[in-house]
Coordinates of C-alpha atoms and ligand atoms in Angstrom, one line a residue:
M1 CA -13.5 8.5 15.0
N2 CA -16.4 8.4 12.5
Y3 CA -16.0 8.0 8.8
Y4 CA -18.1 9.4 5.9
S5 CA -18.5 8.0 2.5
L6 CA -16.9 10.0 -0.3
N7 CA -20.0 9.3 -2.4
K8 CA -22.0 11.2 0.3
Q9 CA -25.0 8.9 -0.1
A10 CA -24.5 6.7 3.0
P11 CA -24.7 7.4 6.8
N12 CA -21.4 8.1 8.7
T13 CA -20.1 5.2 10.6
T14 CA -17.6 4.1 13.2
F15 CA -14.0 2.8 12.6
K16 CA -15.2 -0.7 13.5
N17 CA -17.9 -0.6 10.9
A18 CA -15.7 1.0 8.3
V19 CA -13.2 -1.8 8.7
I20 CA -15.7 -4.7 8.7
K21 CA -17.6 -3.3 5.7
G22 CA -14.6 -2.1 3.7
L23 CA -16.7 0.0 1.4
A24 CA -19.7 2.2 2.3
P25 CA -23.2 1.0 1.2
D26 CA -23.2 3.6 -1.5
K27 CA -19.9 2.1 -2.8
G28 CA -17.9 5.2 -1.7
L29 CA -14.6 5.0 0.1
Y30 CA -14.6 5.9 3.7
F31 CA -12.7 9.0 4.9
P32 CA -12.2 10.3 8.5
E33 CA -14.6 13.0 9.6
S34 CA -11.7 15.1 11.0
I35 CA -7.9 15.2 11.0
T36 CA -6.4 16.8 14.1
P37 CA -2.7 17.6 13.6
L38 CA -0.3 16.3 16.2
P39 CA 1.4 19.0 18.4
K40 CA 4.6 20.6 17.0
S41 CA 6.5 19.2 20.1
F42 CA 5.7 15.6 18.8
F43 CA 7.8 16.2 15.7
E44 CA 10.5 18.2 17.6
N45 CA 10.8 15.3 20.0
I46 CA 10.6 12.5 17.5
D47 CA 14.3 11.4 18.0
N48 CA 13.3 10.2 21.5
L49 CA 10.3 8.1 20.3
S50 CA 10.4 4.5 19.2
N51 CA 8.6 3.4 16.0
S52 CA 5.8 2.0 18.1
E53 CA 5.4 5.2 20.0
I54 CA 5.3 7.3 16.8
A55 CA 2.8 4.9 15.2
F56 CA 0.5 4.9 18.3
E57 CA 0.3 8.7 18.4
A58 CA -0.3 8.9 14.6
I59 CA -3.1 6.4 14.5
K60 CA -4.8 6.9 17.9
Q61 CA -7.4 9.5 16.8
F62 CA -8.5 7.4 13.8
V63 CA -9.3 4.2 15.8
S64 CA -10.5 5.4 19.2
P65 CA -12.6 4.7 21.1
E66 CA -13.4 1.4 19.5
I67 CA -9.9 0.1 20.0
P68 CA -8.8 0.9 23.6
E69 CA -5.3 2.4 24.0
D70 CA -3.7 -0.7 25.7
V71 CA -5.0 -2.9 22.8
L72 CA -3.8 -0.4 20.2
K73 CA -0.3 -0.3 21.7
T74 CA -0.1 -4.1 21.4
I75 CA -1.5 -4.1 17.8
V76 CA 1.0 -1.4 16.7
K77 CA 3.9 -3.1 18.4
E78 CA 3.2 -6.5 16.8
T79 CA 2.5 -4.9 13.4
L80 CA 5.9 -3.2 13.4
S81 CA 8.2 -6.0 14.4
F82 CA 10.7 -5.4 11.7
D83 CA 13.0 -2.5 10.5
F84 CA 12.4 0.5 8.2
P85 CA 15.9 1.6 7.3
V86 CA 16.6 4.7 5.2
V87 CA 19.6 4.0 3.0
K88 CA 21.5 7.0 1.7
L89 CA 22.6 6.8 -1.9
D90 CA 24.1 10.3 -2.2
D91 CA 23.4 13.8 -0.8
S92 CA 20.2 14.1 -3.0
I93 CA 18.7 10.7 -2.9
S94 CA 17.9 8.1 -0.3
T95 CA 15.7 5.0 -0.3
L96 CA 13.3 3.9 2.4
E97 CA 13.3 0.1 2.5
L98 CA 9.9 -1.2 3.2
F99 CA 10.7 -4.8 2.5
H100 CA 11.9 -6.2 5.8
G101 CA 8.5 -7.7 6.8
P102 CA 7.5 -11.3 6.4
T103 CA 6.4 -11.1 2.7
M104 CA 9.0 -8.4 1.8
A105 CA 6.6 -5.7 0.5
F106 CA 5.2 -2.6 2.2
K107 CA 1.8 -4.2 2.2
D108 CA 2.8 -6.2 5.2
V109 CA 2.3 -3.1 7.4
G110 CA -1.3 -2.5 6.4
A111 CA -2.2 -6.2 6.3
R112 CA -0.8 -7.0 9.7
F113 CA -2.5 -3.9 11.3
M114 CA -5.9 -4.7 9.7
A115 CA -5.7 -8.4 10.6
R116 CA -5.2 -7.5 14.2
C117 CA -8.1 -5.0 14.2
L118 CA -10.4 -7.6 12.8
G119 CA -9.2 -10.2 15.2
Y120 CA -9.9 -7.8 18.1
F121 CA -13.4 -7.0 16.8
N122 CA -14.1 -10.7 16.7
T123 CA -12.9 -11.5 20.2
N124 CA -16.3 -12.7 21.2
N125 CA -16.9 -14.6 17.9
T126 CA -19.7 -12.2 17.0
N127 CA -18.2 -10.8 13.9
E128 CA -17.1 -13.5 11.5
V129 CA -15.9 -12.0 8.2
T130 CA -14.7 -13.2 4.9
V131 CA -11.9 -11.1 3.4
L132 CA -12.2 -11.2 -0.3
V133 CA -9.2 -9.7 -2.1
A134 CA -7.9 -9.5 -5.7
T135 CA -4.2 -9.2 -6.1
S136 CA -1.8 -8.3 -8.8
G137 CA 1.0 -9.9 -6.7
D138 CA 2.0 -8.4 -3.4
T139 CA -1.3 -7.8 -1.7
G140 CA -2.2 -11.5 -1.8
G141 CA 1.0 -12.6 0.0
A142 CA 0.8 -9.9 2.6
V143 CA -2.8 -10.5 3.4
A144 CA -2.3 -14.3 3.5
N145 CA 0.6 -13.9 5.9
G146 CA -1.0 -11.2 8.0
F147 CA -4.4 -13.0 8.4
L148 CA -3.1 -16.5 8.8
G149 CA -4.7 -18.1 11.9
V150 CA -6.7 -15.0 12.8
K151 CA -9.9 -16.3 14.5
G152 CA -13.2 -15.6 12.7
V153 CA -11.6 -14.4 9.5
N154 CA -11.6 -16.4 6.3
V155 CA -9.5 -15.1 3.5
V156 CA -10.1 -15.7 -0.2
I157 CA -7.5 -14.4 -2.6
L158 CA -8.0 -14.1 -6.4
Y159 CA -5.0 -13.8 -8.6
P160 CA -4.5 -13.8 -12.3
S161 CA -3.1 -17.2 -13.5
G162 CA 0.4 -16.9 -14.8
K163 CA 0.7 -13.2 -14.2
V164 CA 2.3 -13.1 -10.8
S165 CA 5.9 -14.0 -10.1
D166 CA 6.7 -17.5 -8.9
I167 CA 7.6 -16.3 -5.5
Q168 CA 4.5 -14.2 -5.2
E169 CA 2.4 -17.2 -6.1
M170 CA 4.1 -19.4 -3.5
Q171 CA 3.5 -16.7 -0.8
L172 CA -0.3 -16.8 -1.4
T173 CA -1.0 -20.5 -2.2
T174 CA 1.0 -22.5 0.3
L175 CA -0.2 -21.4 3.7
G176 CA -3.4 -23.3 4.1
Q177 CA -5.6 -22.9 7.3
N178 CA -8.0 -20.0 6.8
I179 CA -6.4 -18.9 3.6
K180 CA -7.8 -20.0 0.2
A181 CA -6.3 -19.1 -3.2
L182 CA -8.3 -18.9 -6.4
E183 CA -6.4 -18.8 -9.6
V184 CA -8.3 -16.9 -12.2
N185 CA -8.1 -17.5 -16.0
G186 CA -7.8 -13.8 -16.8
T187 CA -6.1 -10.6 -15.9
F188 CA -5.9 -8.6 -12.6
D189 CA -8.8 -6.4 -13.9
D190 CA -10.9 -9.6 -14.3
C191 CA -10.1 -10.6 -10.7
Q192 CA -11.0 -7.1 -9.4
A193 CA -14.2 -7.1 -11.4
M194 CA -15.3 -10.5 -9.9
V195 CA -14.6 -9.1 -6.4
K196 CA -16.7 -6.0 -7.1
T197 CA -19.5 -8.1 -8.4
A198 CA -19.4 -10.2 -5.3
F199 CA -19.7 -7.1 -3.1
L200 CA -22.8 -6.1 -5.0
D201 CA -24.4 -9.6 -5.0
E202 CA -27.2 -9.5 -2.4
E203 CA -27.6 -13.3 -2.3
L204 CA -23.9 -13.5 -1.1
T205 CA -23.9 -10.5 1.2
S206 CA -27.0 -11.6 3.0
N207 CA -25.3 -14.9 3.7
M208 CA -21.9 -13.7 4.8
Q209 CA -20.1 -10.5 5.9
L210 CA -17.6 -9.7 3.1
T211 CA -14.9 -7.2 3.4
S212 CA -11.8 -6.2 1.4
A213 CA -8.2 -5.9 2.4
N214 CA -7.2 -3.6 -0.5
S215 CA -6.1 -0.1 0.4
I216 CA -9.8 1.0 0.1
N217 CA -10.1 -0.4 3.6
V218 CA -9.2 2.3 6.2
A219 CA -7.4 -0.3 8.4
R220 CA -5.1 -1.2 5.5
W221 CA -4.6 2.3 4.3
L222 CA -4.0 4.5 7.4
P223 CA -1.1 2.5 9.0
Q224 CA 0.9 3.3 5.9
M225 CA 1.4 6.8 7.4
F226 CA 3.8 5.3 9.9
Y227 CA 6.9 4.8 7.8
F228 CA 6.8 8.3 6.4
M229 CA 7.3 9.4 10.0
F230 CA 10.1 6.8 10.6
A231 CA 11.9 8.1 7.5
Y232 CA 11.6 11.7 8.7
K233 CA 13.0 10.7 12.0
Q234 CA 16.1 9.3 10.3
L235 CA 16.6 12.3 8.0
H236 CA 15.4 15.5 9.6
N237 CA 18.7 16.3 11.4
T238 CA 20.6 16.2 8.1
Y239 CA 18.2 17.5 5.4
D240 CA 15.6 20.3 5.4
D241 CA 13.5 19.8 2.3
I242 CA 12.4 16.2 2.4
V243 CA 10.5 14.9 -0.7
F244 CA 9.0 11.4 -1.0
S245 CA 8.9 9.7 -4.4
V246 CA 6.2 7.0 -4.1
P247 CA 5.9 4.3 -6.8
S248 CA 2.1 4.4 -7.2
G249 CA -0.6 2.0 -8.5
N250 CA -3.8 2.4 -6.5
F251 CA -2.3 5.5 -4.8
G252 CA -3.0 4.2 -1.3
N253 CA 0.6 4.5 -0.2
V254 CA 1.2 8.1 -1.4
C255 CA -2.3 9.0 -0.1
A256 CA -1.2 7.7 3.4
G257 CA 1.9 9.9 3.1
M258 CA -0.4 12.9 2.5
M259 CA -2.3 12.0 5.7
A260 CA 0.9 12.0 7.6
Q261 CA 1.5 15.5 6.2
Q262 CA -2.0 16.5 7.3
L263 CA -0.9 15.4 10.8
G264 CA 1.9 18.0 10.6
L265 CA 4.8 15.9 9.3
P266 CA 7.0 18.4 7.6
I267 CA 7.1 17.0 4.1
K268 CA 8.0 19.4 1.4
H269 CA 6.5 17.6 -1.6
F270 CA 5.3 14.3 -3.0
V271 CA 6.3 12.7 -6.3
A272 CA 3.8 10.1 -7.5
S273 CA 6.0 7.9 -9.8
N274 CA 4.1 5.9 -12.4
N275 CA 4.9 3.3 -15.0
V276 CA 3.0 3.7 -18.3
N277 CA -0.3 3.3 -16.4
N278 CA -0.2 7.1 -15.9
V279 CA -3.7 8.5 -15.4
V280 CA -2.5 10.8 -12.6
T281 CA 0.6 12.0 -14.5
R282 CA -1.7 13.0 -17.4
Y283 CA -4.3 14.5 -15.0
L284 CA -1.7 16.9 -13.5
K285 CA -0.8 18.1 -16.9
S286 CA -4.2 18.4 -18.5
Q287 CA -6.6 18.5 -15.5
L288 CA -8.5 15.8 -17.4
Y289 CA -9.1 12.5 -15.4
E290 CA -9.2 9.7 -18.0
P291 CA -8.9 6.2 -16.6
K292 CA -7.8 3.5 -19.1
P293 CA -7.6 -0.3 -19.0
S294 CA -4.4 -1.3 -17.3
I295 CA -1.3 -2.2 -19.3
Q296 CA 1.0 -5.0 -18.2
T297 CA 4.5 -3.9 -17.2
I298 CA 7.6 -5.2 -15.2
S299 CA 6.4 -3.2 -12.2
N300 CA 3.2 -5.1 -12.1
A301 CA 1.9 -4.0 -8.8
M302 CA 1.4 -0.6 -10.3
D303 CA -0.5 -1.8 -13.4
V304 CA -3.7 0.0 -12.4
G305 CA -5.8 2.0 -14.9
A306 CA -8.2 3.6 -12.4
P307 CA -6.5 4.2 -9.1
S308 CA -9.0 3.7 -6.3
N309 CA -7.5 6.1 -3.8
F310 CA -7.3 9.1 -6.2
I311 CA -10.7 10.3 -4.8
R312 CA -9.2 10.4 -1.3
I313 CA -6.3 12.5 -2.6
Q314 CA -8.8 15.0 -4.0
E315 CA -10.6 15.1 -0.7
I316 CA -7.3 15.8 1.2
Y317 CA -6.6 18.8 -1.1
K318 CA -10.3 19.9 -1.0
N319 CA -10.8 19.2 -4.7
K320 CA -8.6 22.2 -5.5
F321 CA -6.5 21.4 -8.5
E322 CA -4.0 24.2 -7.7
S323 CA -3.4 22.9 -4.2
L324 CA -2.9 19.4 -5.4
K325 CA -0.4 20.6 -8.0
E326 CA 1.5 22.5 -5.3
N327 CA 1.9 19.4 -3.2
V328 CA 2.3 16.6 -5.8
S329 CA 4.3 16.1 -9.0
S330 CA 3.9 13.0 -11.1
Y331 CA 6.1 11.4 -13.8
S332 CA 5.6 8.3 -15.9
F333 CA 8.3 5.8 -17.1
T334 CA 8.5 2.9 -19.6
D335 CA 9.8 -0.6 -18.9
D336 CA 13.0 0.2 -20.8
E337 CA 13.6 3.3 -18.7
T338 CA 12.9 1.2 -15.6
R339 CA 15.4 -1.5 -16.6
A340 CA 18.0 1.2 -17.3
A341 CA 17.4 2.7 -13.9
I342 CA 17.9 -0.7 -12.2
L343 CA 21.3 -0.9 -13.9
E344 CA 22.2 2.7 -13.2
I345 CA 21.4 2.3 -9.5
Y346 CA 23.5 -0.9 -9.4
N347 CA 26.5 0.6 -11.2
T348 CA 26.4 4.0 -9.5
Y349 CA 25.6 3.0 -5.9
N350 CA 26.1 -0.7 -5.8
Y351 CA 22.5 -1.0 -4.7
V352 CA 20.0 -3.5 -6.1
A353 CA 16.5 -2.0 -6.6
D354 CA 13.3 -3.8 -7.6
P355 CA 11.4 -2.5 -10.7
H356 CA 8.9 -0.5 -8.5
G357 CA 11.7 1.2 -6.5
A358 CA 13.5 1.9 -9.8
V359 CA 10.4 3.8 -11.0
G360 CA 10.5 5.7 -7.7
Y361 CA 14.2 6.5 -8.3
L362 CA 13.4 7.9 -11.8
G363 CA 10.7 10.1 -10.3
S364 CA 13.3 11.4 -7.8
K365 CA 15.7 12.2 -10.5
A366 CA 13.1 14.0 -12.6
Y367 CA 12.0 16.1 -9.6
L368 CA 15.6 16.9 -8.6
K369 CA 16.3 18.3 -12.1
E370 CA 13.9 21.1 -11.3
N371 CA 14.5 21.3 -7.5
P372 CA 18.1 20.5 -6.9
K373 CA 18.1 21.5 -3.3
A374 CA 15.6 18.9 -2.2
H375 CA 16.4 15.5 -0.6
C376 CA 14.4 12.9 -2.3
V377 CA 13.5 9.6 -0.7
F378 CA 12.1 6.9 -3.0
L379 CA 10.2 4.1 -1.4
E380 CA 11.6 0.7 -2.1
T381 CA 8.2 -1.0 -1.9
A382 CA 9.4 -4.6 -2.4
H383 CA 12.5 -6.6 -2.1
P384 CA 14.3 -7.1 -5.5
T385 CA 14.2 -10.9 -5.2
K386 CA 10.4 -10.8 -5.5
F387 CA 11.1 -9.8 -9.1
L388 CA 14.1 -12.1 -9.6
D389 CA 13.8 -12.7 -13.4
V390 CA 13.8 -9.0 -14.2
V391 CA 16.5 -8.0 -11.7
E392 CA 19.0 -10.8 -12.5
E393 CA 18.6 -10.3 -16.2
V394 CA 19.4 -6.6 -15.9
I395 CA 22.3 -6.6 -13.5
K396 CA 23.6 -10.0 -14.8
E397 CA 24.3 -11.3 -11.4
K398 CA 22.7 -14.0 -9.2
Q399 CA 20.9 -12.7 -6.1
P400 CA 21.0 -14.4 -2.8
L401 CA 17.5 -15.3 -1.5
P402 CA 16.5 -13.9 1.8
E403 CA 15.2 -16.2 4.5
Q404 CA 11.6 -15.0 4.0
I405 CA 11.7 -16.0 0.4
Q406 CA 13.5 -19.3 1.0
S407 CA 11.0 -20.4 3.5
V408 CA 8.1 -20.5 0.9
M409 CA 10.1 -22.1 -1.9
G410 CA 9.3 -25.8 -2.5
R411 CA 6.1 -25.7 -0.5
E412 CA 3.1 -27.3 -2.0
K413 CA 0.9 -24.9 -4.0
V414 CA -2.8 -25.3 -3.3
S415 CA -5.3 -23.3 -5.5
E416 CA -8.5 -23.7 -7.3
V417 CA -8.8 -22.6 -10.9
I418 CA -11.8 -20.5 -11.8
S419 CA -13.0 -18.7 -14.9
R420 CA -16.3 -17.0 -14.3
Y421 CA -18.0 -15.1 -11.5
E422 CA -20.4 -18.0 -11.0
D423 CA -17.3 -20.2 -10.0
L424 CA -16.4 -17.6 -7.3
K425 CA -19.9 -17.5 -6.0
G426 CA -20.2 -21.2 -5.9
F427 CA -17.0 -21.4 -4.0
L428 CA -18.0 -18.8 -1.5
L429 CA -21.5 -20.3 -0.9
G430 CA -20.2 -23.9 -1.0
Ligands
PLP501 C1 1.1 -2.4 -4.2 C2 2.4 -2.0 -4.6 C3 2.7 -0.7 -5.2 C4 1.6 0.3 -5.4 O1 1.1 0.8 -4.2 P1 -0.3 1.7 -4.1 O2 -0.6 1.9 -2.7 O3 -1.3 0.8 -4.8 O4 -0.1 2.9 -4.9 C5 4.0 -0.4 -5.5 N1 5.0 -1.2 -5.4 C6 4.8 -2.5 -4.9 C7 5.9 -3.4 -4.8 C8 3.5 -2.9 -4.5 O5 3.3 -4.1 -4.0

């Protein structure tokens, strides 16, 4: 598959190049040249397919011929070595748990897939790359874990000092080997700005191949289609109108769901659930796209003022506002509403949700008010213990720590503190 730049000022390129470069030379996001729907029989027969078989069929057209089929089968199988259960809360609402991977957030899926693709492309030691990534919390851990020990890949993670949870910080600062953590005196926006400056810095880029592992990278973004299909498999015999409520920040996850829909997955509608960083909620109301600086919330992975994947969403719906509106609703919720939702979910269903999942739950409720016949699945994008302070304070009960979390506690944190872009540059060149 070839990819074009959504800025339309750069030549089309291969999957391999799109992954290694991250962003097109004109700074546009890459988008596949074509999307061929899977045959109807694939979805009719989905009960008989394993997760790996479903994922293989879904991603094949986007990575061939550069990744041969036998290699792809292995990559997919290794990526998906954990469960993706749908938990039914009642007849209208379920949750898709995306936190059973090694760092307990959905980003494990994309990070593990992308790491294996880069590893394959570097089999002959000809494509050494440095993955440079800014994180508001979960990306860093997933990327650190997914890329640990991958030959020919160095990983540099920038995170805002004091603004990620303790567990998130442990996950990205304690692994060592090819993973380096830089603790930035500043906000997530500052981290992201430094990364962007680095990508534009010719003195750097002529010295090393830099790529990103955010959802702008097609190898991070596209595998996120998989679990929408896994959820469909678990629900389609019981419910007709399946709607996904996706807690959204950079909109990579919901945009991947839309790609699954383009492949023919019978999804009735999407709900993009936002915290107060609600540029898309406002856009769907006013048709005015007005990014703003991000505001800090308790669902910090969604504190994004200018979602990078929105441009891909517009491309999927051919830049037609009406067709976007037909397929997507969006709602925005405050931290107080989110806390109340965590408590309501706990009291009503005896289920512990994290703040992001709780925003997804609120989006489901809002949608169901107007569409009572739908079955809404909200994505539980991270395990509640990754946000232990908030969750325990709200439900007033201690939470047991899962094995994945316990295993990073008490390890030695190794990070370097930086304040300015020059510090990052010096680090990369040094
Ligand atoms: C990254 C993240 C999100 C937002 O996902 P996008 O793809 O950026 O929209 C939501 N919840 C959690 C827990 C995350 O880590």
